PDB file of C-alpha atoms in Angstrom:
ATOM      1  CA  UNK H1046       0.000   0.000   0.000  1.00 78.00           C
ATOM      2  CA  UNK H1047       2.780   2.423   0.901  1.00 72.00           C
ATOM      3  CA  UNK H1048       4.887   1.395  -2.100  1.00 81.00           C
ATOM      4  CA  UNK H1049       2.091   2.427  -4.436  1.00 80.00           C
ATOM      5  CA  UNK H1050       1.624   5.706  -2.558  1.00 79.00           C
ATOM      6  CA  UNK H1051       5.222   6.918  -2.174  1.00 80.00           C
ATOM      7  CA  UNK H1052       7.434   4.470  -4.083  1.00 80.00           C
ATOM      8  CA  UNK H1053      10.534   2.753  -2.756  1.00 85.00           C
ATOM      9  CA  UNK H1054      12.898   4.616  -0.515  1.00 82.00           C
ATOM     10  CA  UNK H1055      13.600   5.723   3.041  1.00 87.00           C
ATOM     11  CA  UNK H1056      10.253   7.512   3.392  1.00 87.00           C
ATOM     12  CA  UNK H1057       8.488   4.192   2.829  1.00 87.00           C
ATOM     13  CA  UNK H1058      10.412   2.605   5.687  1.00 87.00           C
ATOM     14  CA  UNK H1059       9.699   5.579   7.944  1.00 88.00           C
ATOM     15  CA  UNK H1060       5.980   5.305   7.264  1.00 88.00           C
ATOM     16  CA  UNK H1061       5.947   1.547   7.901  1.00 87.00           C
ATOM     17  CA  UNK H1062       7.801   1.852  11.198  1.00 88.00           C
ATOM     18  CA  UNK H1063       5.607   4.735  12.341  1.00 89.00           C
ATOM     19  CA  UNK H1064       2.399   2.804  11.609  1.00 90.00           C
ATOM     20  CA  UNK H1065       3.743  -0.159  13.583  1.00 89.00           C
ATOM     21  CA  UNK H1066       4.775   2.082  16.488  1.00 90.00           C
ATOM     22  CA  UNK H1067       1.411   3.850  16.594  1.00 92.00           C
ATOM     23  CA  UNK H1068      -0.420   0.543  16.716  1.00 92.00           C
ATOM     24  CA  UNK H1069       1.787  -0.893  19.420  1.00 93.00           C
ATOM     25  CA  UNK H1070       1.677   2.236  21.580  1.00 93.00           C
ATOM     26  CA  UNK H1071      -2.106   2.434  21.233  1.00 94.00           C
ATOM     27  CA  UNK H1072      -2.430  -1.095  22.582  1.00 95.00           C
ATOM     28  CA  UNK H1073      -0.045  -0.428  25.456  1.00 94.00           C
ATOM     29  CA  UNK H1074      -1.739   2.887  26.316  1.00 95.00           C
ATOM     30  CA  UNK H1075      -5.131   1.156  26.406  1.00 95.00           C
ATOM     31  CA  UNK H1076      -3.751  -1.484  28.760  1.00 95.00           C
ATOM     32  CA  UNK H1077      -2.276   1.218  31.016  1.00 93.00           C
ATOM     33  CA  UNK H1078      -5.640   2.991  31.165  1.00 93.00           C
ATOM     34  CA  UNK H1079      -7.398  -0.253  32.101  1.00 94.00           C
ATOM     35  CA  UNK H1080      -5.047  -0.762  35.042  1.00 93.00           C
ATOM     36  CA  UNK H1081      -5.821   2.487  36.896  1.00 93.00           C
ATOM     37  CA  UNK H1082      -7.264   2.344  40.391  1.00 92.00           C
ATOM     38  CA  UNK H1083     -10.995   3.032  40.113  1.00 93.00           C
ATOM     39  CA  UNK H1084     -11.080   3.969  43.789  1.00 93.00           C
ATOM     40  CA  UNK H1085      -9.508   7.372  43.153  1.00 93.00           C
ATOM     41  CA  UNK H1086     -11.959   8.166  40.376  1.00 93.00           C
ATOM     42  CA  UNK H1087     -14.882   7.000  42.503  1.00 95.00           C
ATOM     43  CA  UNK H1088     -13.699   9.126  45.443  1.00 95.00           C
ATOM     44  CA  UNK H1089     -13.566  12.221  43.233  1.00 94.00           C
ATOM     45  CA  UNK H1090     -17.018  11.483  41.815  1.00 94.00           C
ATOM     46  CA  UNK H1091     -18.479  11.057  45.308  1.00 95.00           C
ATOM     47  CA  UNK H1092     -17.219  14.515  46.311  1.00 94.00           C
ATOM     48  CA  UNK H1093     -19.022  16.083  43.358  1.00 94.00           C
ATOM     49  CA  UNK H1094     -16.171  16.509  40.888  1.00 94.00           C
ATOM     50  CA  UNK H1095     -17.126  17.063  37.267  1.00 94.00           C
ATOM     51  CA  UNK H1096     -15.718  14.983  34.406  1.00 94.00           C
ATOM     52  CA  UNK H1097     -12.797  17.348  33.567  1.00 95.00           C
ATOM     53  CA  UNK H1098     -11.842  17.498  37.235  1.00 95.00           C
ATOM     54  CA  UNK H1099     -12.076  13.725  37.532  1.00 95.00           C
ATOM     55  CA  UNK H1100      -9.850  13.259  34.493  1.00 94.00           C
ATOM     56  CA  UNK H1101      -7.315  15.874  35.595  1.00 95.00           C
ATOM     57  CA  UNK H1102      -7.053  14.781  39.220  1.00 94.00           C
ATOM     58  CA  UNK H1103      -7.900  11.083  39.154  1.00 93.00           C
ATOM     59  CA  UNK H1104      -6.972   9.587  35.797  1.00 94.00           C
ATOM     60  CA  UNK H1105      -4.086  11.636  34.405  1.00 95.00           C
ATOM     61  CA  UNK H1106      -1.819  11.273  37.465  1.00 94.00           C
ATOM     62  CA  UNK H1107      -2.233   7.498  37.294  1.00 95.00           C
ATOM     63  CA  UNK H1108      -1.607   7.075  33.572  1.00 95.00           C
ATOM     64  CA  UNK H1109       1.174   9.613  33.003  1.00 96.00           C
ATOM     65  CA  UNK H1110       4.066   7.508  34.399  1.00 95.00           C
ATOM     66  CA  UNK H1111       3.263   4.502  32.169  1.00 94.00           C
ATOM     67  CA  UNK H1112       2.607   6.779  29.166  1.00 94.00           C
ATOM     68  CA  UNK H1113       5.932   8.575  29.569  1.00 95.00           C
ATOM     69  CA  UNK H1114       7.792   5.320  30.170  1.00 94.00           C
ATOM     70  CA  UNK H1115       6.288   3.578  27.172  1.00 90.00           C
ATOM     71  CA  UNK H1116       6.833   6.576  24.913  1.00 90.00           C
ATOM     72  CA  UNK H1117      10.476   6.918  25.918  1.00 92.00           C
ATOM     73  CA  UNK H1118      11.027   3.186  25.569  1.00 88.00           C
ATOM     74  CA  UNK H1119       9.510   3.062  22.095  1.00 81.00           C
TER      75      UNK H1119
END
């Protein structure tokens, strides 16, 4: 598919590697998001926090270390 679009060369390889990396990181990010502690999110919800507050204070602090680690590793 990429050969027909851009022809042979280094740009083809760059596109192929980037597609592979995006797919792999998406899977790993999804797994990291599934592993968060729902207790923190539930505690924020019970105090009356809105969705943006819940995301900023309950979800993001839990997923940022794995996201940064996976991104740097890849």
